[in-house]
Coordinates of N, CA and C in Angstrom, one line a residue:
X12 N 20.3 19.6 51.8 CA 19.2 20.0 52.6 C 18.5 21.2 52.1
X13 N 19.1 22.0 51.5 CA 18.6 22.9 50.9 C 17.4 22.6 49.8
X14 N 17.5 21.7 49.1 CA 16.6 21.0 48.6 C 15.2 20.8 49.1
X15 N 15.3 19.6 50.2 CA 14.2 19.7 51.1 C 13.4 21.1 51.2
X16 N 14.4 22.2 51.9 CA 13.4 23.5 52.3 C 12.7 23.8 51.4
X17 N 13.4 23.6 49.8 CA 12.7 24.6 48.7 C 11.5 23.4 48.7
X18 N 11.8 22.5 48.0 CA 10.8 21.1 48.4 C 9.6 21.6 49.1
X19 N 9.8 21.7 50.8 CA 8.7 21.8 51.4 C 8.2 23.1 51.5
X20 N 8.5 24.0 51.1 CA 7.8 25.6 51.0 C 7.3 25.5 49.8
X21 N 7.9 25.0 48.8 CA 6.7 24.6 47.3 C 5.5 24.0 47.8
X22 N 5.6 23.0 48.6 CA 4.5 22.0 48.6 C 3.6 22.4 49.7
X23 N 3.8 23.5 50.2 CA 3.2 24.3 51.4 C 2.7 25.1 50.5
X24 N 2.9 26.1 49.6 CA 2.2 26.6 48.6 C 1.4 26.2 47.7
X25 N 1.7 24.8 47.2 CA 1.0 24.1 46.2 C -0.4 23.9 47.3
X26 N -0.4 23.4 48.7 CA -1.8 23.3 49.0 C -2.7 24.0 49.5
X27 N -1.7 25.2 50.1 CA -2.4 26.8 49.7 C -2.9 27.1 48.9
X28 N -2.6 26.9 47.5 CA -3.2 27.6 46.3 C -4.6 26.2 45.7
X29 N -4.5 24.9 46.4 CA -5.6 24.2 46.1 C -6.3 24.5 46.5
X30 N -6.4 24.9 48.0 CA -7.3 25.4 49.0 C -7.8 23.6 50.0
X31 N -6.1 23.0 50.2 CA -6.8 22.0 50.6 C -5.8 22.5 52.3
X32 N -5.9 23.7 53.0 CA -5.8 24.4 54.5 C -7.0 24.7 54.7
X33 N -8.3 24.6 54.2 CA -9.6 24.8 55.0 C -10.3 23.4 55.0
X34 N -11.2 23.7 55.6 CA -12.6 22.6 55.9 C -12.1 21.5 56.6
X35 N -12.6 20.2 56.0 CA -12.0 19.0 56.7 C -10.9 18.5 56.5
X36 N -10.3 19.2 55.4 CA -9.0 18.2 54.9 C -7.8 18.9 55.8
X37 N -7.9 20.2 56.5 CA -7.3 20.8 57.6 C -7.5 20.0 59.2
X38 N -9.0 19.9 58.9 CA -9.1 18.8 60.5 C -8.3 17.6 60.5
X39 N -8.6 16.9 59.5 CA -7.8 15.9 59.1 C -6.4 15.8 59.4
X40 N -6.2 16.9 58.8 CA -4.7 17.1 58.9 C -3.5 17.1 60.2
X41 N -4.8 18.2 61.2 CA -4.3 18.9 62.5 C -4.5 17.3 63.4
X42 N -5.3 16.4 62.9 CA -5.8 15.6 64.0 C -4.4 14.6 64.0
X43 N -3.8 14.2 62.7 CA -3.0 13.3 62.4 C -1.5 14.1 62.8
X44 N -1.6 15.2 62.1 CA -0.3 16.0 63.3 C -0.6 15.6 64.6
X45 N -1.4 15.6 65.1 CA -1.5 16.0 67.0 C -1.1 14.0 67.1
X46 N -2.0 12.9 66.7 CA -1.1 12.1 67.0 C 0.1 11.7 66.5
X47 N 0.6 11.8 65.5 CA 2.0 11.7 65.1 C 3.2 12.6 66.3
X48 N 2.6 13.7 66.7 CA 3.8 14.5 67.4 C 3.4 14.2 68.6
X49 N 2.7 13.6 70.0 CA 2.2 13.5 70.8 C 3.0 12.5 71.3
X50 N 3.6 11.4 70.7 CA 4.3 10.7 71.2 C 5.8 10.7 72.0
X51 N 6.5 9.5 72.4 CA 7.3 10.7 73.2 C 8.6 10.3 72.3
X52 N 9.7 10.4 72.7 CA 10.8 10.6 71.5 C 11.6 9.1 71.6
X53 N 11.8 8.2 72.6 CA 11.9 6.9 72.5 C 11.4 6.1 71.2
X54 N 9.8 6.5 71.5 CA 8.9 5.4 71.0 C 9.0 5.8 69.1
X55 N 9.2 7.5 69.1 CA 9.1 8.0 67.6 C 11.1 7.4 67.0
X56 N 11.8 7.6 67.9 CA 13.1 6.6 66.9 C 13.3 5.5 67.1
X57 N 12.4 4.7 67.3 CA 12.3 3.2 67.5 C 11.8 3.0 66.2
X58 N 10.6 3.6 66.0 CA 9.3 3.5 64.9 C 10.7 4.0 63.6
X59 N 11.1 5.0 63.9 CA 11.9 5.5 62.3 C 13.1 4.1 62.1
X60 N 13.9 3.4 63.8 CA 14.2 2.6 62.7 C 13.8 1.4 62.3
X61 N 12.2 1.0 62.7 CA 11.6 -0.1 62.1 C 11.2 0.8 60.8
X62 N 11.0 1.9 60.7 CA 10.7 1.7 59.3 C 12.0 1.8 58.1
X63 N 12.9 2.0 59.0 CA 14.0 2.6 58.2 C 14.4 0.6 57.8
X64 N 14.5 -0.2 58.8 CA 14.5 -1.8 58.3 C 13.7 -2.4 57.3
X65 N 12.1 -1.5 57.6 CA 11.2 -1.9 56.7 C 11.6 -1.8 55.1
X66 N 11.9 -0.5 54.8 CA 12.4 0.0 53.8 C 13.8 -0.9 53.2
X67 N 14.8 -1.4 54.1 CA 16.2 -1.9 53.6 C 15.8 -3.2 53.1
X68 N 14.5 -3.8 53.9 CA 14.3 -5.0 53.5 C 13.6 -5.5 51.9
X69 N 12.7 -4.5 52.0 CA 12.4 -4.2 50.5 C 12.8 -4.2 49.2
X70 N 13.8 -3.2 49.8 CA 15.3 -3.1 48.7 C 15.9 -4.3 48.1
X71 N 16.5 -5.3 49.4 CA 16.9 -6.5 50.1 C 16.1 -7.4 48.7
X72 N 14.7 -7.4 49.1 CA 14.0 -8.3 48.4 C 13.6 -8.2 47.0
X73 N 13.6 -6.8 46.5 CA 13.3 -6.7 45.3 C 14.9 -7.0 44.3
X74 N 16.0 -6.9 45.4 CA 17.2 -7.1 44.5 C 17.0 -8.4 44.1
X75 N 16.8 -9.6 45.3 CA 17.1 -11.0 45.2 C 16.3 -11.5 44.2
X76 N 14.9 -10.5 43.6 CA 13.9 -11.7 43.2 C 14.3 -11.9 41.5
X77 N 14.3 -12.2 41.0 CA 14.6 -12.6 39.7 C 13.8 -12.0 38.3
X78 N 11.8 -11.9 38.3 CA 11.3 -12.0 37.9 C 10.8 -10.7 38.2
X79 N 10.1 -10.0 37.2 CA 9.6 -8.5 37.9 C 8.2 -9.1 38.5
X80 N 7.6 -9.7 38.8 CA 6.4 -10.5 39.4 C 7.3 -10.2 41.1
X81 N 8.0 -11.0 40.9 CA 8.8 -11.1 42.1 C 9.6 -10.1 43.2
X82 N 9.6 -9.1 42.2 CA 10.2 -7.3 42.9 C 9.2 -6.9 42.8
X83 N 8.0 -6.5 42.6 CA 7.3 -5.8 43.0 C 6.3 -6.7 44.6
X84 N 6.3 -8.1 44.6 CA 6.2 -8.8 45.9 C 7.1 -8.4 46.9
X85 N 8.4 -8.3 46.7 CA 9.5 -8.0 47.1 C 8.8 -6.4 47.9
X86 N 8.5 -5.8 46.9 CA 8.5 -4.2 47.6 C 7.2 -4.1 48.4
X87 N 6.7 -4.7 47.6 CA 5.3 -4.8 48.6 C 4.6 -5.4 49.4
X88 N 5.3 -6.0 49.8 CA 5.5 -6.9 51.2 C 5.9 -6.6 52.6
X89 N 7.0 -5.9 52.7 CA 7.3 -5.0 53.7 C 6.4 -3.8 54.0
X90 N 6.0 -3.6 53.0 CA 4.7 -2.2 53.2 C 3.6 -2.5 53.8

Protein backbone atom coordinates (compact mmCIF):
# COMPACT_ATOMS: atom_id res chain seq x y z
CA UNK A 1 0.00 0.00 0.00
CA UNK A 2 2.75 2.01 0.40
CA UNK A 3 3.21 2.04 -3.16
CA UNK A 4 -0.09 3.41 -3.93
CA UNK A 5 0.64 6.57 -1.51
CA UNK A 6 3.93 7.34 -3.22
CA UNK A 7 1.95 6.47 -6.59
CA UNK A 8 -0.69 9.00 -5.78
CA UNK A 9 1.33 12.02 -4.23
CA UNK A 10 3.61 11.67 -7.62
CA UNK A 11 0.67 11.94 -9.67
CA UNK A 12 -0.81 14.81 -7.51
CA UNK A 13 2.44 16.53 -8.27
CA UNK A 14 2.83 15.52 -11.79
CA UNK A 15 -0.59 17.63 -12.35
CA UNK A 16 0.50 20.35 -10.34
CA UNK A 17 3.49 20.96 -12.16
CA UNK A 18 1.33 20.71 -15.67
CA UNK A 19 -0.89 23.15 -14.39
CA UNK A 20 -3.81 20.93 -15.25
CA UNK A 21 -5.52 22.18 -11.13
CA UNK A 22 -6.72 25.43 -12.86
CA UNK A 23 -9.33 26.54 -15.45
CA UNK A 24 -11.64 23.95 -16.84
CA UNK A 25 -9.81 20.90 -16.43
CA UNK A 26 -10.29 21.54 -12.48
CA UNK A 27 -14.13 22.14 -13.11
CA UNK A 28 -14.12 19.19 -14.86
CA UNK A 29 -12.57 17.49 -12.39
CA UNK A 30 -14.62 18.87 -9.17
CA UNK A 31 -17.86 18.15 -11.14
CA UNK A 32 -17.00 14.40 -11.77
CA UNK A 33 -15.69 14.13 -8.02
CA UNK A 34 -19.04 15.59 -6.75
CA UNK A 35 -20.95 12.85 -8.85
CA UNK A 36 -18.81 9.97 -8.28
CA UNK A 37 -18.83 10.69 -4.29
CA UNK A 38 -22.49 11.75 -4.00
CA UNK A 39 -23.74 8.42 -4.18
CA UNK A 40 -24.69 6.50 -1.30
CA UNK A 41 -22.42 3.47 -0.31
CA UNK A 42 -24.84 0.43 -1.27
CA UNK A 43 -25.13 1.59 -4.76
CA UNK A 44 -20.96 2.57 -4.89
CA UNK A 45 -20.13 -1.51 -3.78
CA UNK A 46 -22.52 -2.92 -5.90
CA UNK A 47 -20.98 -0.77 -8.93
CA UNK A 48 -17.17 -1.94 -7.57
CA UNK A 49 -18.37 -5.42 -7.79
CA UNK A 50 -19.93 -5.27 -11.24
CA UNK A 51 -16.92 -3.83 -12.23
CA UNK A 52 -14.73 -6.00 -10.37
CA UNK A 53 -16.91 -9.09 -12.61
CA UNK A 54 -16.46 -6.87 -15.53
CA UNK A 55 -12.83 -7.06 -15.22
CA UNK A 56 -12.65 -11.20 -14.24
CA UNK A 57 -14.70 -11.66 -17.29
CA UNK A 58 -12.24 -10.18 -19.55
CA UNK A 59 -9.46 -11.97 -18.21
CA UNK A 60 -11.93 -15.08 -18.50
CA UNK A 61 -12.23 -14.26 -22.17
CA UNK A 62 -9.04 -13.26 -23.31
CA UNK A 63 -7.59 -16.62 -21.70
CA UNK A 64 -10.18 -18.79 -23.66
CA UNK A 65 -9.72 -17.07 -27.12
CA UNK A 66 -7.04 -18.74 -29.17
CA UNK A 67 -6.08 -16.07 -31.72
CA UNK A 68 -4.73 -12.60 -30.70
CA UNK A 69 -7.80 -11.17 -32.88
CA UNK A 70 -9.78 -12.99 -30.35
CA UNK A 71 -8.12 -11.51 -26.83
CA UNK A 72 -8.14 -8.36 -27.63
CA UNK A 73 -12.33 -8.96 -28.41
CA UNK A 74 -12.10 -10.79 -25.37
CA UNK A 75 -10.81 -7.58 -23.44
CA UNK A 76 -12.71 -5.40 -25.11
CA UNK A 77 -15.93 -6.44 -24.85
CA UNK A 78 -16.53 -6.24 -21.32
CA UNK A 79 -15.37 -2.60 -21.50
Amino acid sequence: WIGNIVGGFGFAILTELCGLNEGGVAKLAVKILEGKTSKGWGIIFLRGIGCNWLVCMAVYLQTMAQDMSGKYVGIIFPI
